[in-house]
Coordinates of C-alpha atoms in Angstrom, one line a residue:
Chain A
M16 CA 61.8 112.8 142.8
L17 CA 58.9 112.7 144.8
I18 CA 56.8 112.7 141.5
D19 CA 59.1 110.0 140.0
G20 CA 58.3 107.5 143.1
L21 CA 54.6 108.1 142.8
L22 CA 54.8 107.6 139.0
I23 CA 56.6 104.2 139.5
G24 CA 53.8 103.3 142.1
G25 CA 51.5 103.5 139.7
L26 CA 52.4 100.3 138.1
I27 CA 53.3 98.6 141.3
I28 CA 49.6 99.0 142.3
V29 CA 48.3 97.4 139.3
V30 CA 50.6 94.2 139.8
G31 CA 49.7 94.3 143.5
I32 CA 46.2 94.6 143.4
G33 CA 45.9 91.3 141.2
F34 CA 48.2 89.6 143.5
S35 CA 46.0 90.7 146.7
L36 CA 42.8 89.7 144.9
C37 CA 44.2 86.3 144.0
F38 CA 45.3 85.8 147.8
G39 CA 42.0 87.0 148.9
V40 CA 39.6 85.0 147.1
M41 CA 41.6 81.8 146.5
H42 CA 44.2 81.9 149.1
I43 CA 46.9 81.6 146.6
V44 CA 50.0 83.5 146.9
D45 CA 51.1 83.4 143.6
F46 CA 55.0 83.0 143.3
A47 CA 54.6 83.4 139.6
V48 CA 53.6 87.1 139.9
G49 CA 56.7 88.4 138.5
E50 CA 56.9 85.9 135.6
W51 CA 53.5 86.8 134.5
V52 CA 55.1 90.6 134.3
M53 CA 58.1 89.1 132.6
L54 CA 56.0 87.0 130.0
G55 CA 53.9 90.2 129.3
A56 CA 57.1 92.1 128.7
Y57 CA 58.2 89.6 126.2
T58 CA 55.1 89.2 124.4
G59 CA 55.0 92.9 124.1
F60 CA 58.4 92.8 122.4
I61 CA 57.7 90.0 120.2
L62 CA 54.4 91.4 118.9
V63 CA 56.5 94.6 118.2
R64 CA 59.3 92.9 116.5
Y65 CA 57.1 90.7 114.2
F66 CA 54.0 93.4 113.6
G67 CA 55.7 96.6 114.2
H68 CA 53.6 99.4 115.4
D69 CA 53.6 101.0 118.7
P70 CA 53.8 98.7 121.8
M71 CA 50.9 100.7 123.3
I72 CA 48.1 99.5 120.9
Y73 CA 49.3 95.7 121.9
L74 CA 48.0 96.5 125.5
P75 CA 44.3 95.2 124.9
L76 CA 45.7 92.3 122.9
V77 CA 48.2 91.0 125.4
F78 CA 45.4 91.6 128.3
L79 CA 43.4 89.1 126.4
I80 CA 46.1 86.4 125.9
F81 CA 47.4 86.5 129.4
C82 CA 43.5 86.4 130.5
A83 CA 43.3 83.1 128.3
L84 CA 46.4 81.7 129.8
G85 CA 45.5 82.3 133.2
W86 CA 42.0 80.7 132.7
A87 CA 43.7 77.7 131.0
I88 CA 46.3 77.5 134.0
Y89 CA 43.6 77.8 136.8
P90 CA 42.2 74.4 136.9
L91 CA 45.7 73.0 137.8
I92 CA 46.1 75.5 140.5
Y93 CA 42.7 74.7 141.5
R94 CA 43.7 71.1 141.8
A95 CA 46.9 71.7 143.7
V96 CA 45.0 73.7 146.4
S97 CA 41.6 72.3 146.8
G98 CA 40.2 69.4 148.4
K99 CA 42.2 66.9 150.5
R100 CA 45.5 68.4 150.8
H101 CA 46.6 69.3 154.3
N102 CA 47.8 72.7 153.7
P103 CA 46.7 74.4 150.8
V104 CA 48.2 77.7 151.1
L105 CA 51.5 75.9 151.2
M106 CA 50.8 73.6 148.0
G107 CA 49.3 76.8 146.2
L108 CA 53.1 78.5 147.1
V109 CA 54.7 75.5 146.0
F110 CA 52.8 74.9 142.5
T111 CA 53.2 78.5 141.6
F112 CA 56.9 78.7 142.7
G113 CA 57.3 75.7 140.4
L114 CA 55.4 77.4 137.7
S115 CA 57.6 80.7 138.1
I116 CA 60.8 78.2 137.8
L117 CA 59.4 76.8 134.7
A118 CA 58.5 80.2 133.0
K119 CA 61.9 81.6 134.1
G120 CA 63.7 78.6 132.7
G121 CA 61.6 78.5 129.5
A122 CA 62.5 82.4 129.0
L123 CA 66.0 81.6 129.6
S124 CA 66.5 79.0 126.9
V125 CA 64.2 80.6 124.2
W126 CA 65.7 84.3 124.9
G127 CA 68.9 83.9 126.4
Y128 CA 70.7 86.3 128.6
H129 CA 70.3 89.4 126.2
I130 CA 68.7 92.3 127.5
Q131 CA 66.0 93.6 125.3
S132 CA 64.0 96.6 125.4
I133 CA 60.8 98.0 124.1
T134 CA 60.7 101.6 122.5
T135 CA 57.5 103.3 122.1
W136 CA 56.9 106.8 120.7
L137 CA 56.8 108.3 124.3
S138 CA 60.5 107.1 125.1
G139 CA 62.6 109.6 125.3
K140 CA 60.0 112.5 125.5
S141 CA 59.1 114.4 128.5
L142 CA 56.4 116.7 129.6
A143 CA 57.1 120.0 131.3
L144 CA 54.6 120.7 134.1
G145 CA 55.8 124.2 135.4
P146 CA 59.0 123.8 136.9
L147 CA 59.0 120.1 136.7
T148 CA 60.0 118.0 133.7
I149 CA 58.4 114.3 133.7
P150 CA 59.3 111.7 131.4
A151 CA 56.4 110.9 129.0
L152 CA 56.7 107.3 129.6
R153 CA 56.7 107.0 133.1
F154 CA 53.7 109.1 133.0
S155 CA 51.5 107.2 130.9
G156 CA 52.5 104.1 132.8
F157 CA 51.3 106.0 136.0
L158 CA 48.1 107.1 134.1
F159 CA 47.8 103.4 132.9
G160 CA 48.1 102.2 136.6
I161 CA 45.5 104.7 137.9
L162 CA 42.9 103.8 134.9
I163 CA 43.5 100.3 135.6
T164 CA 43.1 100.7 139.2
L165 CA 39.9 102.8 139.0
L166 CA 38.4 100.2 136.5
L167 CA 39.1 97.3 138.8
M168 CA 37.5 99.3 141.9
L169 CA 34.5 100.2 139.9
F170 CA 34.3 96.8 138.8
L171 CA 34.5 95.1 142.4
Y172 CA 32.6 97.7 144.1
K173 CA 29.8 98.6 141.7
T174 CA 28.7 95.3 139.9
R175 CA 27.1 92.3 141.0
L176 CA 30.0 90.1 139.9
G177 CA 32.5 92.4 141.9
I178 CA 30.3 92.0 145.1
T179 CA 30.3 88.2 144.5
I180 CA 34.1 88.3 144.3
R181 CA 34.3 90.3 147.5
A182 CA 31.8 88.2 149.2
T183 CA 33.6 85.0 148.0
A184 CA 37.1 86.6 149.5
Q185 CA 35.5 87.5 152.8
D186 CA 33.5 83.9 153.3
R187 CA 33.8 81.3 150.8
E188 CA 31.7 78.7 152.2
M189 CA 29.0 81.1 152.9
A190 CA 29.2 82.3 149.0
N191 CA 28.7 78.8 147.9
L192 CA 25.9 78.1 150.3
L193 CA 24.3 81.5 148.5
G194 CA 24.4 79.7 145.0
T195 CA 27.7 80.9 143.9
D196 CA 30.0 78.5 141.9
V197 CA 33.3 79.5 144.0
R198 CA 35.5 77.6 141.8
K199 CA 34.2 79.6 138.5
V200 CA 34.7 83.0 140.7
G201 CA 38.3 81.6 141.2
A202 CA 38.8 81.0 137.6
L203 CA 37.6 84.5 136.7
V204 CA 39.9 86.3 139.3
Y205 CA 43.0 84.3 138.3
S206 CA 42.2 85.4 134.7
L207 CA 41.5 88.7 135.4
Y208 CA 44.7 89.1 137.4
A209 CA 47.0 87.2 134.9
G210 CA 45.7 89.5 132.2
V211 CA 46.3 92.7 134.1
T212 CA 49.8 91.6 135.3
G213 CA 50.8 90.5 131.8
M214 CA 49.6 93.9 130.3
S215 CA 51.5 95.8 132.7
G216 CA 54.5 94.0 131.7
I217 CA 54.5 95.7 128.4
L218 CA 54.9 99.2 130.4
I219 CA 57.4 97.8 132.8
G220 CA 59.3 96.3 129.9
A221 CA 59.1 99.8 128.2
L222 CA 60.0 101.5 131.3
F223 CA 62.9 99.4 132.3
S224 CA 64.4 96.4 130.6
I225 CA 63.4 93.0 129.5
H226 CA 65.1 89.8 130.5
A227 CA 64.2 86.4 131.8
A228 CA 65.2 87.2 135.4
M229 CA 63.6 90.4 135.8
G230 CA 60.3 88.9 137.3
V231 CA 61.9 88.4 140.8
K232 CA 62.1 92.1 141.3
Y233 CA 58.2 92.2 140.8
C234 CA 57.5 89.5 142.8
T235 CA 59.2 91.1 145.7
L236 CA 57.5 94.2 145.2
A237 CA 54.0 92.6 145.0
F238 CA 54.8 90.8 148.1
F239 CA 56.0 94.2 149.7
V240 CA 53.0 96.1 148.9
V241 CA 50.2 93.2 149.9
V242 CA 52.0 92.7 152.9
L243 CA 51.8 96.7 153.7
A244 CA 48.5 96.9 152.5
G245 CA 47.1 93.7 154.5
M246 CA 46.9 90.3 152.7
G247 CA 43.7 90.4 150.7
Y248 CA 42.8 93.9 151.5
V249 CA 42.6 95.5 147.8
P250 CA 41.9 99.2 148.4
G251 CA 45.2 99.1 151.0
V252 CA 47.1 98.3 147.8
I253 CA 46.8 101.7 146.6
I254 CA 48.3 103.5 149.5
A255 CA 51.1 100.9 149.9
G256 CA 51.9 100.9 146.0
L257 CA 52.3 104.6 146.4
I258 CA 54.4 104.3 149.4
L259 CA 56.7 101.8 148.0
G260 CA 57.3 104.1 144.8
L261 CA 58.2 106.9 147.2
L262 CA 60.4 104.8 149.3
Q263 CA 62.2 103.1 146.3
S264 CA 63.1 106.7 144.8
F265 CA 64.1 108.3 148.1
V266 CA 66.5 105.3 148.9
G267 CA 67.4 105.3 145.4
V268 CA 68.7 109.1 145.8
Y269 CA 69.7 109.5 149.2
I270 CA 71.3 106.2 150.0
G271 CA 72.0 104.6 146.9
G272 CA 70.1 102.4 144.5
R273 CA 71.7 99.2 145.6
Y274 CA 70.1 99.6 149.1
N275 CA 66.6 99.7 147.8
L276 CA 65.8 96.0 148.9
V277 CA 67.4 96.3 152.0
A278 CA 65.3 99.2 152.8
L279 CA 62.3 97.6 151.5
F280 CA 62.7 94.6 153.7
M281 CA 63.4 96.6 156.7
V282 CA 59.9 98.2 156.2
M283 CA 58.3 95.2 155.6
Y284 CA 59.6 93.3 158.7
G285 CA 58.8 96.3 160.8
V286 CA 55.3 96.4 159.5
L287 CA 54.9 92.6 160.1
L288 CA 56.5 93.0 163.8
I289 CA 54.1 96.2 164.5
T290 CA 51.0 95.5 162.5
P291 CA 50.8 92.1 160.8
K292 CA 47.3 93.0 159.3
G293 CA 48.9 95.7 157.3
I294 CA 49.1 99.5 158.0
L295 CA 45.1 99.7 157.5
R296 CA 44.7 96.9 159.9
R297 CA 42.4 95.4 157.6
G298 CA 44.2 92.5 156.2
I299 CA 43.2 88.7 156.9
Chain B
M24 CA 9.2 67.9 149.6
L25 CA 12.6 67.1 151.1
E26 CA 13.1 63.2 152.0
V27 CA 16.3 62.4 154.1
K28 CA 16.5 58.6 153.9
Q29 CA 19.0 56.7 156.6
I30 CA 21.9 59.0 156.0
S31 CA 24.9 58.4 158.0
V32 CA 27.8 61.1 158.1
S33 CA 31.3 60.7 159.9
Y34 CA 34.4 62.8 160.5
G35 CA 37.3 60.7 160.0
L36 CA 36.6 57.9 162.4
A37 CA 34.1 59.5 164.5
P38 CA 30.5 59.0 163.5
A39 CA 28.3 62.4 163.6
L40 CA 25.1 60.7 162.0
W41 CA 23.8 57.4 162.3
E42 CA 20.8 56.4 159.9
V43 CA 18.9 59.4 160.3
S44 CA 15.7 59.8 158.1
L45 CA 13.5 62.9 158.4
S46 CA 10.9 64.3 156.0
V47 CA 9.7 67.9 155.7
R48 CA 6.2 68.5 153.7
D49 CA 5.5 71.6 151.7
G50 CA 4.1 74.7 153.9
K51 CA 5.2 73.1 157.3
I52 CA 7.8 74.4 160.1
V53 CA 9.7 71.1 161.0
A54 CA 11.9 71.4 164.0
I55 CA 14.9 69.4 165.1
V56 CA 15.8 69.6 168.6
G57 CA 18.7 68.4 170.6
S58 CA 21.8 69.3 172.7
N59 CA 25.2 70.9 171.8
G60 CA 27.0 68.4 169.8
A61 CA 23.9 66.2 168.9
G62 CA 24.7 66.4 165.1
K63 CA 22.3 69.1 164.3
S64 CA 24.4 71.2 162.3
T65 CA 26.1 68.4 160.4
L66 CA 22.6 67.2 159.3
M67 CA 21.8 70.9 157.9
K68 CA 25.4 70.6 156.2
A69 CA 24.3 67.3 154.7
I70 CA 21.2 68.8 153.2
S71 CA 22.7 72.0 151.7
G72 CA 25.5 70.0 150.3
L73 CA 28.8 71.4 152.4
I74 CA 29.2 67.8 153.4
H75 CA 28.2 64.5 151.6
P76 CA 26.8 61.5 153.5
G77 CA 28.8 58.3 153.6
E78 CA 25.4 56.2 153.3
G79 CA 21.8 57.1 152.7
T80 CA 20.1 59.4 150.2
I81 CA 18.6 63.1 150.3
E82 CA 15.8 63.8 147.9
F83 CA 14.5 67.1 147.2
D84 CA 11.4 67.7 145.1
Q85 CA 12.0 63.9 143.9
R86 CA 15.4 64.5 142.7
R87 CA 18.6 63.0 144.7
I88 CA 20.7 66.0 145.8
D89 CA 23.3 64.1 148.2
H90 CA 26.1 64.7 145.8
L91 CA 25.6 68.0 144.6
P92 CA 28.0 70.7 145.5
P93 CA 26.2 73.6 147.7
H94 CA 25.9 76.0 144.7
Q95 CA 23.8 73.8 142.9
V96 CA 21.7 72.7 146.0
A97 CA 21.1 76.4 146.6
R98 CA 19.8 77.2 143.2
M99 CA 17.1 74.1 143.5
G100 CA 15.6 76.3 146.0
I101 CA 17.1 75.2 149.6
A102 CA 18.5 78.2 151.4
H103 CA 20.8 77.5 154.2
V104 CA 21.1 80.2 157.2
P105 CA 24.1 78.5 158.8
E106 CA 24.7 78.8 162.7
G107 CA 27.0 81.9 163.4
R108 CA 24.8 83.9 160.9
R109 CA 27.9 84.5 158.7
I110 CA 27.4 87.9 157.5
F111 CA 29.9 89.2 154.9
P112 CA 31.5 91.8 157.3
H113 CA 32.9 94.3 154.7
L114 CA 30.2 94.1 152.5
T115 CA 26.9 96.6 153.1
V116 CA 23.6 95.5 153.9
I117 CA 21.9 95.8 150.9
E118 CA 25.1 93.9 149.2
N119 CA 24.6 91.3 151.6
L120 CA 20.7 91.0 150.5
K121 CA 22.0 90.8 146.8
M122 CA 24.5 88.2 147.4
G123 CA 21.4 86.1 148.2
V124 CA 19.6 86.7 145.0
L125 CA 19.9 83.8 142.5
P126 CA 20.7 84.9 139.0
I127 CA 17.9 82.9 137.5
K128 CA 15.1 84.8 139.3
G129 CA 15.2 87.9 137.4
Q130 CA 15.2 91.7 138.4
K131 CA 11.5 92.2 139.0
R132 CA 11.1 89.3 141.1
A133 CA 14.3 90.3 143.2
Q134 CA 12.8 93.6 143.8
E135 CA 9.7 92.1 145.1
I136 CA 11.4 89.8 147.6
L137 CA 13.4 92.6 148.7
N138 CA 10.3 94.6 149.5
N139 CA 9.4 91.7 151.4
V140 CA 12.5 91.4 153.3
F141 CA 12.3 95.0 154.1
N142 CA 8.7 94.8 155.3
L143 CA 9.4 91.5 157.7
F144 CA 12.7 93.8 158.8
P145 CA 12.4 97.3 158.6
I146 CA 15.7 98.1 160.3
L147 CA 17.5 96.4 157.5
A148 CA 16.0 99.1 155.1
E149 CA 17.3 101.9 157.3
R150 CA 20.9 100.4 157.5
Q151 CA 21.2 99.4 153.9
R152 CA 24.4 101.4 153.6
Q153 CA 26.0 100.0 156.7
L154 CA 28.8 97.3 156.7
G155 CA 27.4 93.9 157.8
G156 CA 29.9 93.6 160.3
T157 CA 29.1 96.7 162.2
L158 CA 25.5 95.5 162.9
S159 CA 24.5 94.2 166.2
G160 CA 23.9 90.6 166.7
G161 CA 20.2 90.6 166.5
Q162 CA 20.4 92.8 163.4
Q163 CA 22.9 90.5 161.9
Q164 CA 20.5 87.4 162.4
M165 CA 17.7 89.6 160.7
L166 CA 20.3 90.1 157.8
A167 CA 21.1 86.6 157.7
I168 CA 17.5 85.2 157.3
G169 CA 16.6 88.3 155.0
R170 CA 19.7 87.1 152.7
G171 CA 18.4 83.4 152.9
L172 CA 14.9 84.7 151.7
M173 CA 16.2 86.6 148.9
S174 CA 16.8 83.5 146.6
D175 CA 13.1 82.9 147.1
P176 CA 13.6 79.6 148.6
K177 CA 11.0 76.7 148.4
I178 CA 12.7 75.6 151.8
L179 CA 14.7 77.7 154.5
L180 CA 17.1 75.8 156.7
L181 CA 17.4 77.8 159.9
D182 CA 20.5 76.8 162.1
E183 CA 20.1 78.2 165.6
P184 CA 18.5 81.3 164.7
S185 CA 18.2 82.3 168.7
L186 CA 21.9 81.7 169.5
G187 CA 23.4 84.4 171.4
L188 CA 20.5 86.9 171.0
A189 CA 19.0 88.8 173.9
P190 CA 15.5 87.2 174.6
I191 CA 13.5 90.2 173.3
I192 CA 15.2 89.8 169.9
V193 CA 14.5 85.8 170.0
D194 CA 11.2 86.4 170.3
M195 CA 11.0 88.8 167.5
V196 CA 13.0 86.1 165.3
F197 CA 10.3 83.6 166.2
E198 CA 7.6 86.0 165.4
V199 CA 9.1 86.3 162.0
I200 CA 9.5 82.7 161.6
T201 CA 5.6 82.2 162.4
R202 CA 4.7 84.9 159.8
L203 CA 6.7 83.6 157.1
N204 CA 5.0 80.1 157.7
S205 CA 1.6 81.8 157.5
Q206 CA 2.7 83.3 154.1
G207 CA 3.4 79.6 153.1
Q208 CA 7.1 79.5 153.8
T209 CA 8.5 75.9 154.3
I210 CA 11.0 76.0 157.2
L211 CA 13.3 73.2 158.7
L212 CA 14.5 74.7 162.2
V213 CA 17.2 73.4 164.2
E214 CA 17.3 74.6 167.8
Q215 CA 18.7 74.1 171.2
N216 CA 15.9 76.0 172.6
A217 CA 13.3 73.2 172.6
F218 CA 10.6 75.2 174.1
L219 CA 10.5 77.8 171.5
S220 CA 11.1 75.6 168.5
L221 CA 8.3 73.2 169.5
E222 CA 5.9 76.0 170.0
V223 CA 6.4 77.4 166.4
A224 CA 6.7 74.0 164.6
Q225 CA 4.1 71.6 163.5
Y226 CA 6.2 68.5 163.8
A227 CA 9.4 67.8 165.3
Y228 CA 12.6 65.4 165.7
V229 CA 14.8 64.6 168.5
L230 CA 18.2 64.2 167.7
E231 CA 20.7 62.9 170.3
V232 CA 24.3 61.5 169.7
G233 CA 23.8 61.2 165.9
R234 CA 20.6 59.4 166.4
I235 CA 16.9 60.3 165.9
V236 CA 15.6 59.0 169.1
L237 CA 12.0 60.6 169.1
E238 CA 9.5 62.2 166.5
G239 CA 6.0 63.4 166.4
E240 CA 3.7 66.4 166.4
A241 CA 5.1 69.2 168.0
T242 CA 2.4 69.8 170.3
K243 CA 2.3 66.0 171.7
L244 CA 6.4 66.1 172.0
I245 CA 5.9 69.2 174.3
D246 CA 4.2 67.1 177.0
D247 CA 6.4 64.1 176.4
P248 CA 8.1 63.1 179.7
H249 CA 11.5 62.6 178.2
I250 CA 11.3 65.9 176.7
K251 CA 10.2 67.5 179.2
K252 CA 13.0 66.0 181.6
A253 CA 15.9 66.4 179.0
Y254 CA 15.4 69.7 177.3
L255 CA 12.6 71.6 178.8
G256 CA 14.0 71.7 182.5
E257 CA 11.1 70.3 184.3

């Protein structure tokens, strides 16, 4: 069960990192994060239905599709949060909240209330690790999470572009003074975030189920992870994601699955009261 | 090289700069002296594109820059080292310096400049892997100047480089300013410490409540009775 929690954590981390980057660099709290997951899941579902093959091979394609979508939507978000508005963070919140409702409503009218699922060749299989049996799909979701996280961290910490992104998150105006086109950095981050989140949607859709309202859950989880990690502090997301995964499975087994959200919010409330900058005290 | 012509800037209804003109010629150190709130930082921000003047023009190398965004101004060769140093606290010293490099400059040139910066500030070479936020104030100022130099600027704008530093560090920073200038670096220096800046500069402007009230050769301004009374405490 401990393992189970850690396994779910892997995917949550991926969603959380994008969400955290987005806040760190652009000060956008993206309410539509769950809808990116939902749309990613549906995209995977449709690709499988019309073209066949295993959903796993569509991961890179979905990544690209959602990168493009993020890139296309970014100018609108930028307009909402930049310039003369009095409260850009609130504007971003309202704007993405609108996006989220739009996406949810759209999905509902196109696909209706039916709950769909994606089956992969890994579904129903399991791995035996000594005395433990681990569902293969969960394990691959975890591996995927770790892999994407590692790639993102490598990108952020080892490349010049990554340094620029971190610098922009720390002091946007200074980065701008040093010749960085901060608007382009924002577009890049948003597109990367949309791509990664959409791509995780396929795995989340394969692990659980797909329906128009599935996003809310992941929005809550992303919020939780990022609050725990400290807003905008990316490395904290990894620890927070694992804690969240563990918390969910413990509560699920010992107290009951329906108390999951209650437990989450209690922990979140506690963290905000005691250490509002996150458990590692490195948030903004 | 840099020509500021009759610019006026206001924040809301409060005017911050009033028909300010100044020019900086190649290879010179020009100082802007004035007390707190005189509009010195506002003038620097107008030059680097952080704010756009309501009236007047700013030309750099015969091209108007007063409506360009900061990153384009920077790419033309103006490096603004702002007040308060503004080091990226969670980046290492070397990462901070790398942020100063303009992509258009090329690897080899960047390495040369880096060596020059390490030459000027050996402490930065020693602390390359340390996080910017953990440096002392003096080291942060050196890093800020070094980061500004990494773009190989045609002109370096220094805003209050002595602010909050121990006297011995201030002397060191001003020594570096003189040394950079002897290597041919053009510098526009804004300082509250009038005496020090008039000593290193060749030409100076005095800014009071948003207007230029006096200008001239720095050596002559040092002896000006108004300056002596208002800024040198004599």
